[in-house]
Structure formats: structure tokens, C-alpha cells
Amino acid sequence: MPAALSVFADESALAPALAECFIESAARAIAQRGRFDVALAGGSTPKAAYALLASAPRRERVAWKAVRFFFGDERCVAPTDDRSNFKMASQALLDPLGIPSERVFRISGEIEPRRAAHSYERALVQELGPGARLDLIMLGMGPEGHTASIFPGSQALTNERDLVVAVYVEKVAMYRITLTPPTINAAREIVIAAAGDAKAIALARAVDGPYDSNITPIQAVKPVEGVVRWLVDRAAAAKLSAAPKSGVQ
Ligand code: 6PG
């Protein structure tokens, strides 16, 4: 059982907790280093938390001018495509906050995948230094235990060389660009949000099962020096073997 796993009654109770995680992580980073470099998660789970962060009263609790936005992964589509993680984050968070484009480091889903990965890797190194260390990486988890765009059997799982890779994902029949496990694990803080009964089997495998990141890629999330927190709802936690330490919030 990960030390920091919190269970919430449902997804609507998880969203404010995820927003608070962001706010507290930002405050720590800005207090210590004067800025907050965060990689946003895609998918649907974080949307509600993004909307809370972009609205009063929470929007007043972050020094947004010190925040730079990156992405954990992107679908290889145009930024205007409804499948784009950049589009989702822009609509829910970046546009309502009026974040200027110079503080948003988008993955170019619209160009050739390998070029997009190389270009993003260069941007990460240029902005964050050789280790591309982020202050916070926000992640979700798919029903089979994928995270970012690292799916079961992914070549990204054995890639110790690159910070960012382009992968073809059979399950969704498309190319994706994703941070690799070494980049994810270099982060100071990682928060994983998972909700809904569709995640219960993968969460139990990830938390209680034997280690096999090939089968359950989210098990590859093991920060080198940082901390990882899990925020899950009761439905996703239904198959966990032990009552979580933090209990239901
Ligand atoms: C993506 C995400 C992906 C997502 C999970 C969970 O690009 O889709 O990076 O890893 O976090 O698939 O998605 P939901 O939040 O929609 O369940």
C-alpha cells in the first residue's frame, strides 16, 4: 500500500483534493525556487480540478505568474482536435486564467511523431536542464494500468535514454508522445488521480500485485527522490486488499 493513498467518496470529492494538491505543490516550489514547473495530465479525471483552479476562490491562491505548464503526454492530433490534451487543459485551465503562451510548453501533436518527441525533449532540456526535473507531474491511470501514454508492453517502459518518446498505441490506433519513466521519476512530486470502478482492478494490481510494469505500467512510477501521492475514489479503491491509511476523506 503506498504511504500516501487517499480515498474520496466519489470523483466529485476527489477533484477539490487534486486542486489542493496542485496549490500546495505550487506554494512549496515557489517558496523554495521562485517558480513552479508542472506537467499537466490529460484524459477526463483532472478536468474538474482544473476548472476549480481556474475559479474563485482557488485561483487567487496560486502565484500564476511563476507557473510554467508542461504536459505528461499528448495525442498526435492538432491542438484544435477534441482529443488533444492541450485543448482540454486550455479550455479548463489555461484560457480562463489567461496564461500567456510563453509559459505553456505544448507538445506538437500535429507534426510527425518522432520530430514532436525530439522537439519536446529539446524544450524540456532547455527550460529545465539536462534532467528535465519538474516540480509536479500530474498523472491519471487507465483501466488497464497505463499512465501518461505508457501502455502495457510499451517500448517506453524499457527506454532509459530518452526523456520523451513517440509511441504507436494499438489500443487507440494512434501515435502518442509521452514522457518516459525516467523523466516522470525525476519529478519532485507526482500526483496520480484515479476514479471510477473501471480502475479498480488496475489499481489493486498496481498497489497490491507483484511488480510487473509491462502489465501495469503505472507501477513504473517510482520517483527517485520525489514523493508520489495517489488520490482515488471509493469505487476505484474497491478491490484494494487493505483499508488505506488515510481512510475515506
Ligand atoms: C491521456 C492521459 C491518460 C489518462 C488516463 C486516464 O492522454 O489520456 O495521459 O494517461 O490519464 O487514460 O484517463 P481518464 O482520466 O479519462 O480516466
PDB file of C-alpha atoms and ligand atoms in Angstrom:
ATOM      1  CA  MET A   1       0.000   0.000   0.000  1.00  0.00           C
ATOM      2  CA  PRO A   2       1.619   3.289  -0.984  1.00  0.00           C
ATOM      3  CA  ALA A   3       2.177   5.504   2.034  1.00  0.00           C
ATOM      4  CA  ALA A   4       0.177   8.340   0.528  1.00  0.00           C
ATOM      5  CA  LEU A   5      -3.053   6.959  -0.834  1.00  0.00           C
ATOM      6  CA  SER A   6      -6.205   8.916  -0.054  1.00  0.00           C
ATOM      7  CA  VAL A   7      -9.671   7.618  -0.796  1.00  0.00           C
ATOM      8  CA  PHE A   8     -12.542  10.004  -1.507  1.00  0.00           C
ATOM      9  CA  ALA A   9     -16.229   9.229  -1.532  1.00  0.00           C
ATOM     10  CA  ASP A  10     -16.518   9.835  -5.263  1.00  0.00           C
ATOM     11  CA  GLU A  11     -14.989  11.731  -8.203  1.00  0.00           C
ATOM     12  CA  SER A  12     -16.664  14.993  -7.174  1.00  0.00           C
ATOM     13  CA  ALA A  13     -14.929  14.768  -3.778  1.00  0.00           C
ATOM     14  CA  LEU A  14     -11.602  13.890  -5.412  1.00  0.00           C
ATOM     15  CA  ALA A  15     -11.496  16.987  -7.644  1.00  0.00           C
ATOM     16  CA  PRO A  16     -11.056  19.581  -4.861  1.00  0.00           C
ATOM     17  CA  ALA A  17      -8.379  17.390  -3.267  1.00  0.00           C
ATOM     18  CA  LEU A  18      -6.475  17.283  -6.561  1.00  0.00           C
ATOM     19  CA  ALA A  19      -6.784  21.057  -6.848  1.00  0.00           C
ATOM     20  CA  GLU A  20      -5.428  21.434  -3.308  1.00  0.00           C
ATOM     21  CA  CYS A  21      -2.505  19.151  -4.194  1.00  0.00           C
ATOM     22  CA  PHE A  22      -1.667  21.486  -7.073  1.00  0.00           C
ATOM     23  CA  ILE A  23      -1.982  24.619  -4.900  1.00  0.00           C
ATOM     24  CA  GLU A  24       0.206  23.200  -2.114  1.00  0.00           C
ATOM     25  CA  SER A  25       2.819  21.872  -4.538  1.00  0.00           C
ATOM     26  CA  ALA A  26       2.942  25.243  -6.261  1.00  0.00           C
ATOM     27  CA  ALA A  27       3.373  27.066  -2.945  1.00  0.00           C
ATOM     28  CA  ARG A  28       6.258  24.791  -1.955  1.00  0.00           C
ATOM     29  CA  ALA A  29       8.063  25.156  -5.294  1.00  0.00           C
ATOM     30  CA  ILE A  30       7.609  28.932  -5.495  1.00  0.00           C
ATOM     31  CA  ALA A  31       8.725  29.395  -1.869  1.00  0.00           C
ATOM     32  CA  GLN A  32      11.835  27.273  -2.433  1.00  0.00           C
ATOM     33  CA  ARG A  33      12.821  28.157  -6.021  1.00  0.00           C
ATOM     34  CA  GLY A  34      10.671  31.064  -7.109  1.00  0.00           C
ATOM     35  CA  ARG A  35       8.772  29.153  -9.736  1.00  0.00           C
ATOM     36  CA  PHE A  36       6.552  26.100 -10.319  1.00  0.00           C
ATOM     37  CA  ASP A  37       7.061  23.831 -13.327  1.00  0.00           C
ATOM     38  CA  VAL A  38       4.131  21.449 -13.626  1.00  0.00           C
ATOM     39  CA  ALA A  39       3.242  18.780 -16.207  1.00  0.00           C
ATOM     40  CA  LEU A  40      -0.495  18.521 -16.646  1.00  0.00           C
ATOM     41  CA  ALA A  41      -2.326  15.218 -17.052  1.00  0.00           C
ATOM     42  CA  GLY A  42      -4.655  14.504 -19.923  1.00  0.00           C
ATOM     43  CA  GLY A  43      -7.815  12.467 -20.002  1.00  0.00           C
ATOM     44  CA  SER A  44     -11.023  13.396 -18.207  1.00  0.00           C
ATOM     45  CA  THR A  45     -10.290  12.919 -14.488  1.00  0.00           C
ATOM     46  CA  PRO A  46      -8.322  16.147 -13.964  1.00  0.00           C
ATOM     47  CA  LYS A  47     -10.814  18.395 -15.811  1.00  0.00           C
ATOM     48  CA  ALA A  48     -12.885  19.210 -12.729  1.00  0.00           C
ATOM     49  CA  ALA A  49      -9.776  20.023 -10.699  1.00  0.00           C
ATOM     50  CA  TYR A  50      -8.520  22.307 -13.490  1.00  0.00           C
ATOM     51  CA  ALA A  51     -11.862  24.119 -13.503  1.00  0.00           C
ATOM     52  CA  LEU A  52     -11.686  24.588  -9.707  1.00  0.00           C
ATOM     53  CA  LEU A  53      -8.164  26.007 -10.013  1.00  0.00           C
ATOM     54  CA  ALA A  54      -9.320  28.464 -12.652  1.00  0.00           C
ATOM     55  CA  SER A  55     -12.207  29.716 -10.497  1.00  0.00           C
ATOM     56  CA  ALA A  56     -12.563  31.747  -7.325  1.00  0.00           C
ATOM     57  CA  PRO A  57     -11.557  31.224  -4.581  1.00  0.00           C
ATOM     58  CA  ARG A  58      -8.776  28.826  -5.565  1.00  0.00           C
ATOM     59  CA  ARG A  59      -7.468  30.876  -8.499  1.00  0.00           C
ATOM     60  CA  GLU A  60      -6.399  33.574  -6.024  1.00  0.00           C
ATOM     61  CA  ARG A  61      -4.294  31.067  -4.086  1.00  0.00           C
ATOM     62  CA  VAL A  62      -1.643  30.470  -6.772  1.00  0.00           C
ATOM     63  CA  ALA A  63       1.017  32.926  -7.978  1.00  0.00           C
ATOM     64  CA  TRP A  64       0.210  32.091 -11.599  1.00  0.00           C
ATOM     65  CA  LYS A  65       2.936  34.381 -12.980  1.00  0.00           C
ATOM     66  CA  ALA A  66       5.510  31.967 -11.506  1.00  0.00           C
ATOM     67  CA  VAL A  67       3.920  28.870 -13.053  1.00  0.00           C
ATOM     68  CA  ARG A  68       5.066  27.204 -16.279  1.00  0.00           C
ATOM     69  CA  PHE A  69       2.910  24.477 -17.813  1.00  0.00           C
ATOM     70  CA  PHE A  70       4.177  21.324 -19.491  1.00  0.00           C
ATOM     71  CA  PHE A  71       2.386  18.107 -20.463  1.00  0.00           C
ATOM     72  CA  GLY A  72       2.954  14.489 -19.458  1.00  0.00           C
ATOM     73  CA  ASP A  73       1.769  13.272 -22.829  1.00  0.00           C
ATOM     74  CA  GLU A  74      -0.181  14.236 -25.927  1.00  0.00           C
ATOM     75  CA  ARG A  75      -2.197  12.565 -28.607  1.00  0.00           C
ATOM     76  CA  CYS A  76      -0.781  13.011 -32.117  1.00  0.00           C
ATOM     77  CA  VAL A  77      -3.568  15.275 -33.266  1.00  0.00           C
ATOM     78  CA  ALA A  78      -3.875  19.005 -33.909  1.00  0.00           C
ATOM     79  CA  PRO A  79      -4.167  21.263 -30.853  1.00  0.00           C
ATOM     80  CA  THR A  80      -7.673  22.132 -32.034  1.00  0.00           C
ATOM     81  CA  ASP A  81      -8.748  18.470 -32.054  1.00  0.00           C
ATOM     82  CA  ASP A  82     -11.174  17.453 -29.287  1.00  0.00           C
ATOM     83  CA  ARG A  83      -8.809  14.570 -28.413  1.00  0.00           C
ATOM     84  CA  SER A  84      -5.937  16.963 -27.662  1.00  0.00           C
ATOM     85  CA  ASN A  85      -4.831  17.139 -24.028  1.00  0.00           C
ATOM     86  CA  PHE A  86      -3.594  20.658 -24.753  1.00  0.00           C
ATOM     87  CA  LYS A  87      -7.079  21.641 -25.929  1.00  0.00           C
ATOM     88  CA  MET A  88      -8.703  20.156 -22.814  1.00  0.00           C
ATOM     89  CA  ALA A  89      -6.266  21.912 -20.474  1.00  0.00           C
ATOM     90  CA  SER A  90      -6.577  25.178 -22.390  1.00  0.00           C
ATOM     91  CA  GLN A  91     -10.349  25.171 -22.144  1.00  0.00           C
ATOM     92  CA  ALA A  92     -10.482  24.111 -18.475  1.00  0.00           C
ATOM     93  CA  LEU A  93      -7.474  25.950 -17.043  1.00  0.00           C
ATOM     94  CA  LEU A  94      -5.087  27.925 -19.241  1.00  0.00           C
ATOM     95  CA  ASP A  95      -7.516  30.122 -21.160  1.00  0.00           C
ATOM     96  CA  PRO A  96      -9.729  31.022 -18.157  1.00  0.00           C
ATOM     97  CA  LEU A  97      -6.551  32.040 -16.270  1.00  0.00           C
ATOM     98  CA  GLY A  98      -5.191  33.959 -19.248  1.00  0.00           C
ATOM     99  CA  ILE A  99      -1.873  32.110 -19.147  1.00  0.00           C
ATOM    100  CA  PRO A 100       0.362  33.584 -21.887  1.00  0.00           C
ATOM    101  CA  SER A 101       1.650  31.134 -24.487  1.00  0.00           C
ATOM    102  CA  GLU A 102       5.281  31.757 -23.499  1.00  0.00           C
ATOM    103  CA  ARG A 103       4.570  29.944 -20.220  1.00  0.00           C
ATOM    104  CA  VAL A 104       2.849  26.978 -21.863  1.00  0.00           C
ATOM    105  CA  PHE A 105       5.110  24.295 -23.374  1.00  0.00           C
ATOM    106  CA  ARG A 106       2.849  22.322 -25.673  1.00  0.00           C
ATOM    107  CA  ILE A 107       3.734  19.013 -27.304  1.00  0.00           C
ATOM    108  CA  SER A 108       3.310  19.453 -31.075  1.00  0.00           C
ATOM    109  CA  GLY A 109       0.805  16.690 -31.699  1.00  0.00           C
ATOM    110  CA  GLU A 110       0.262  17.942 -35.209  1.00  0.00           C
ATOM    111  CA  ILE A 111       3.736  17.186 -36.580  1.00  0.00           C
ATOM    112  CA  GLU A 112       5.487  13.902 -37.372  1.00  0.00           C
ATOM    113  CA  PRO A 113       5.571  11.971 -34.045  1.00  0.00           C
ATOM    114  CA  ARG A 114       9.320  11.388 -33.802  1.00  0.00           C
ATOM    115  CA  ARG A 115      10.004  15.023 -34.622  1.00  0.00           C
ATOM    116  CA  ALA A 116       7.463  16.062 -31.998  1.00  0.00           C
ATOM    117  CA  ALA A 117       9.168  13.909 -29.362  1.00  0.00           C
ATOM    118  CA  HIS A 118      12.652  15.229 -30.206  1.00  0.00           C
ATOM    119  CA  SER A 119      11.392  18.800 -30.257  1.00  0.00           C
ATOM    120  CA  TYR A 120       9.710  18.396 -26.867  1.00  0.00           C
ATOM    121  CA  GLU A 121      12.788  16.786 -25.389  1.00  0.00           C
ATOM    122  CA  ARG A 122      14.859  19.772 -26.531  1.00  0.00           C
ATOM    123  CA  ALA A 123      12.346  22.151 -24.963  1.00  0.00           C
ATOM    124  CA  LEU A 124      12.399  20.256 -21.653  1.00  0.00           C
ATOM    125  CA  VAL A 125      16.198  20.319 -21.504  1.00  0.00           C
ATOM    126  CA  GLN A 126      16.318  23.979 -22.492  1.00  0.00           C
ATOM    127  CA  GLU A 127      13.791  25.018 -19.852  1.00  0.00           C
ATOM    128  CA  LEU A 128      14.512  22.534 -17.035  1.00  0.00           C
ATOM    129  CA  GLY A 129      18.121  21.459 -17.556  1.00  0.00           C
ATOM    130  CA  PRO A 130      19.516  18.045 -18.556  1.00  0.00           C
ATOM    131  CA  GLY A 131      17.472  16.017 -16.099  1.00  0.00           C
ATOM    132  CA  ALA A 132      14.225  17.768 -17.049  1.00  0.00           C
ATOM    133  CA  ARG A 133      13.205  17.824 -13.392  1.00  0.00           C
ATOM    134  CA  LEU A 134       9.641  19.028 -12.934  1.00  0.00           C
ATOM    135  CA  ASP A 135       8.211  20.216  -9.641  1.00  0.00           C
ATOM    136  CA  LEU A 136       4.971  18.307 -10.112  1.00  0.00           C
ATOM    137  CA  ILE A 137       3.743  15.748 -12.617  1.00  0.00           C
ATOM    138  CA  MET A 138       0.015  15.099 -12.627  1.00  0.00           C
ATOM    139  CA  LEU A 139      -0.940  11.649 -13.873  1.00  0.00           C
ATOM    140  CA  GLY A 140      -4.052   9.604 -14.438  1.00  0.00           C
ATOM    141  CA  MET A 141      -4.396   5.854 -14.817  1.00  0.00           C
ATOM    142  CA  GLY A 142      -6.231   3.940 -17.493  1.00  0.00           C
ATOM    143  CA  PRO A 143      -8.419   0.865 -16.819  1.00  0.00           C
ATOM    144  CA  GLU A 144      -5.552  -1.456 -17.724  1.00  0.00           C
ATOM    145  CA  GLY A 145      -2.999   0.480 -15.680  1.00  0.00           C
ATOM    146  CA  HIS A 146      -1.462   2.748 -18.312  1.00  0.00           C
ATOM    147  CA  THR A 147      -0.299   6.218 -17.334  1.00  0.00           C
ATOM    148  CA  ALA A 148       0.593   9.171 -19.497  1.00  0.00           C
ATOM    149  CA  SER A 149       0.814   7.347 -22.840  1.00  0.00           C
ATOM    150  CA  ILE A 150       2.748   4.395 -21.465  1.00  0.00           C
ATOM    151  CA  PHE A 151       0.554   1.391 -22.185  1.00  0.00           C
ATOM    152  CA  PRO A 152       1.147  -2.287 -21.364  1.00  0.00           C
ATOM    153  CA  GLY A 153       4.110  -3.670 -23.315  1.00  0.00           C
ATOM    154  CA  SER A 154       5.153  -0.165 -24.365  1.00  0.00           C
ATOM    155  CA  GLN A 155       8.685   0.396 -25.649  1.00  0.00           C
ATOM    156  CA  ALA A 156       8.713   3.432 -23.354  1.00  0.00           C
ATOM    157  CA  LEU A 157       8.986   1.078 -20.379  1.00  0.00           C
ATOM    158  CA  THR A 158      12.499  -0.008 -21.277  1.00  0.00           C
ATOM    159  CA  ASN A 159      13.676   3.332 -22.621  1.00  0.00           C
ATOM    160  CA  GLU A 160      16.372   4.601 -20.259  1.00  0.00           C
ATOM    161  CA  ARG A 161      17.852   7.002 -22.861  1.00  0.00           C
ATOM    162  CA  ASP A 162      15.142   9.436 -23.923  1.00  0.00           C
ATOM    163  CA  LEU A 163      13.179  11.944 -21.898  1.00  0.00           C
ATOM    164  CA  VAL A 164      10.292  11.865 -24.374  1.00  0.00           C
ATOM    165  CA  VAL A 165       9.263   9.245 -26.924  1.00  0.00           C
ATOM    166  CA  ALA A 166       6.752   8.772 -29.721  1.00  0.00           C
ATOM    167  CA  VAL A 167       4.836   5.509 -29.398  1.00  0.00           C
ATOM    168  CA  TYR A 168       2.205   3.861 -31.547  1.00  0.00           C
ATOM    169  CA  VAL A 169      -0.648   2.724 -29.254  1.00  0.00           C
ATOM    170  CA  GLU A 170      -2.552  -0.211 -30.762  1.00  0.00           C
ATOM    171  CA  LYS A 171      -5.383   0.148 -28.262  1.00  0.00           C
ATOM    172  CA  VAL A 172      -6.309   3.576 -29.562  1.00  0.00           C
ATOM    173  CA  ALA A 173      -4.797   3.110 -33.049  1.00  0.00           C
ATOM    174  CA  MET A 174      -2.822   6.306 -32.901  1.00  0.00           C
ATOM    175  CA  TYR A 175       0.614   7.717 -32.198  1.00  0.00           C
ATOM    176  CA  ARG A 176       1.166   9.436 -28.897  1.00  0.00           C
ATOM    177  CA  ILE A 177       4.015  11.425 -27.390  1.00  0.00           C
ATOM    178  CA  THR A 178       4.874  10.659 -23.784  1.00  0.00           C
ATOM    179  CA  LEU A 179       7.364  11.425 -21.051  1.00  0.00           C
ATOM    180  CA  THR A 180       9.339   8.286 -20.294  1.00  0.00           C
ATOM    181  CA  PRO A 181       9.507   6.709 -16.799  1.00  0.00           C
ATOM    182  CA  PRO A 182      12.930   8.257 -16.040  1.00  0.00           C
ATOM    183  CA  THR A 183      11.532  11.741 -16.721  1.00  0.00           C
ATOM    184  CA  ILE A 184       8.422  11.064 -14.663  1.00  0.00           C
ATOM    185  CA  ASN A 185      10.508   9.641 -11.819  1.00  0.00           C
ATOM    186  CA  ALA A 186      12.826  12.661 -11.788  1.00  0.00           C
ATOM    187  CA  ALA A 187       9.947  14.856 -10.609  1.00  0.00           C
ATOM    188  CA  ARG A 188       9.950  16.342  -7.123  1.00  0.00           C
ATOM    189  CA  GLU A 189       6.293  15.455  -6.684  1.00  0.00           C
ATOM    190  CA  ILE A 190       3.890  13.189  -8.541  1.00  0.00           C
ATOM    191  CA  VAL A 191       0.142  13.001  -8.007  1.00  0.00           C
ATOM    192  CA  ILE A 192      -1.916  10.185  -9.541  1.00  0.00           C
ATOM    193  CA  ALA A 193      -5.682  10.610  -9.679  1.00  0.00           C
ATOM    194  CA  ALA A 194      -7.925   7.658 -10.483  1.00  0.00           C
ATOM    195  CA  ALA A 195     -11.685   7.410 -10.123  1.00  0.00           C
ATOM    196  CA  GLY A 196     -14.442   5.001 -11.060  1.00  0.00           C
ATOM    197  CA  ASP A 197     -14.975   1.259 -10.833  1.00  0.00           C
ATOM    198  CA  ALA A 198     -13.304   0.732 -14.215  1.00  0.00           C
ATOM    199  CA  LYS A 199      -9.968   1.484 -12.483  1.00  0.00           C
ATOM    200  CA  ALA A 200     -10.454  -0.896  -9.524  1.00  0.00           C
ATOM    201  CA  ILE A 201      -8.731  -3.972 -10.973  1.00  0.00           C
ATOM    202  CA  ALA A 202      -5.748  -1.994 -12.282  1.00  0.00           C
ATOM    203  CA  LEU A 203      -5.414  -0.084  -9.021  1.00  0.00           C
ATOM    204  CA  ALA A 204      -5.415  -3.290  -6.988  1.00  0.00           C
ATOM    205  CA  ARG A 205      -2.814  -4.790  -9.355  1.00  0.00           C
ATOM    206  CA  ALA A 206      -0.709  -1.633  -9.144  1.00  0.00           C
ATOM    207  CA  VAL A 207      -0.841  -1.357  -5.368  1.00  0.00           C
ATOM    208  CA  ASP A 208      -1.184  -4.933  -4.118  1.00  0.00           C
ATOM    209  CA  GLY A 209       0.097  -7.006  -7.029  1.00  0.00           C
ATOM    210  CA  PRO A 210       3.593  -8.216  -7.881  1.00  0.00           C
ATOM    211  CA  TYR A 211       5.756  -5.680  -9.738  1.00  0.00           C
ATOM    212  CA  ASP A 212       5.408  -6.003 -13.494  1.00  0.00           C
ATOM    213  CA  SER A 213       5.292  -2.620 -15.222  1.00  0.00           C
ATOM    214  CA  ASN A 214       4.950  -4.360 -18.561  1.00  0.00           C
ATOM    215  CA  ILE A 215       1.497  -5.471 -17.477  1.00  0.00           C
ATOM    216  CA  THR A 216       0.677  -2.492 -15.223  1.00  0.00           C
ATOM    217  CA  PRO A 217       2.757   0.444 -16.492  1.00  0.00           C
ATOM    218  CA  ILE A 218       1.822   2.762 -13.637  1.00  0.00           C
ATOM    219  CA  GLN A 219       3.985   0.564 -11.418  1.00  0.00           C
ATOM    220  CA  ALA A 220       6.950   2.146 -13.235  1.00  0.00           C
ATOM    221  CA  VAL A 221       6.116   5.399 -11.415  1.00  0.00           C
ATOM    222  CA  LYS A 222       8.714   5.291  -8.618  1.00  0.00           C
ATOM    223  CA  PRO A 223      10.169   8.754  -8.033  1.00  0.00           C
ATOM    224  CA  VAL A 224      13.927   8.687  -7.452  1.00  0.00           C
ATOM    225  CA  GLU A 225      13.958  11.401  -4.797  1.00  0.00           C
ATOM    226  CA  GLY A 226      10.444  12.780  -5.018  1.00  0.00           C
ATOM    227  CA  VAL A 227       7.143  11.789  -3.497  1.00  0.00           C
ATOM    228  CA  VAL A 228       4.101  10.218  -5.110  1.00  0.00           C
ATOM    229  CA  ARG A 229       0.556  10.643  -3.874  1.00  0.00           C
ATOM    230  CA  TRP A 230      -2.451   8.660  -5.001  1.00  0.00           C
ATOM    231  CA  LEU A 231      -5.883  10.284  -4.929  1.00  0.00           C
ATOM    232  CA  VAL A 232      -8.592   7.739  -5.666  1.00  0.00           C
ATOM    233  CA  ASP A 233     -12.291   7.434  -5.092  1.00  0.00           C
ATOM    234  CA  ARG A 234     -14.080   4.644  -3.264  1.00  0.00           C
ATOM    235  CA  ALA A 235     -15.110   2.911  -6.486  1.00  0.00           C
ATOM    236  CA  ALA A 236     -11.531   2.730  -7.758  1.00  0.00           C
ATOM    237  CA  ALA A 237     -10.341   1.562  -4.328  1.00  0.00           C
ATOM    238  CA  ALA A 238     -12.969  -1.201  -4.082  1.00  0.00           C
ATOM    239  CA  LYS A 239     -10.547  -4.070  -4.768  1.00  0.00           C
ATOM    240  CA  LEU A 240      -7.631  -2.882  -2.628  1.00  0.00           C
ATOM    241  CA  SER A 241      -6.599  -5.510  -0.103  1.00  0.00           C
ATOM    242  CA  ALA A 242      -6.130  -3.248   2.914  1.00  0.00           C
ATOM    243  CA  ALA A 243      -8.056  -0.245   4.188  1.00  0.00           C
ATOM    244  CA  PRO A 244      -5.988   2.790   3.115  1.00  0.00           C
ATOM    245  CA  LYS A 245      -4.137   4.512   5.918  1.00  0.00           C
ATOM    246  CA  SER A 246      -5.755   7.840   5.201  1.00  0.00           C
ATOM    247  CA  GLY A 247      -9.284   6.438   5.191  1.00  0.00           C
ATOM    248  CA  VAL A 248     -12.124   7.941   3.234  1.00  0.00           C
ATOM    249  CA  GLN A 249     -11.941  11.721   3.043  1.00  0.00           C
TER     250      GLN A 249
HETATM  251  C1  6PG B   1      -4.311  10.618 -21.796  1.00  0.00           C
HETATM  252  C2  6PG B   1      -3.758  10.538 -20.414  1.00  0.00           C
HETATM  253  C3  6PG B   1      -4.009   9.181 -19.849  1.00  0.00           C
HETATM  254  C4  6PG B   1      -5.145   9.342 -18.847  1.00  0.00           C
HETATM  255  C5  6PG B   1      -5.723   8.002 -18.479  1.00  0.00           C
HETATM  256  C6  6PG B   1      -6.953   8.192 -17.573  1.00  0.00           C
HETATM  257  O1  6PG B   1      -3.695  11.251 -22.650  1.00  0.00           O
HETATM  258  O2  6PG B   1      -5.407  10.062 -21.978  1.00  0.00           O
HETATM  259  O3  6PG B   1      -2.499  10.928 -20.321  1.00  0.00           O
HETATM  260  O4  6PG B   1      -2.911   8.593 -19.227  1.00  0.00           O
HETATM  261  O5  6PG B   1      -4.630   9.999 -17.678  1.00  0.00           O
HETATM  262  O6  6PG B   1      -6.112   7.356 -19.667  1.00  0.00           O
HETATM  263  O7  6PG B   1      -7.917   8.874 -18.328  1.00  0.00           O
HETATM  264  P1  6PG B   1      -9.288   9.348 -17.654  1.00  0.00           P
HETATM  265  O8  6PG B   1      -8.907  10.415 -16.661  1.00  0.00           O
HETATM  266  O9  6PG B   1     -10.098   9.893 -18.803  1.00  0.00           O
HETATM  267  O10 6PG B   1      -9.895   8.148 -16.984  1.00  0.00           O
END
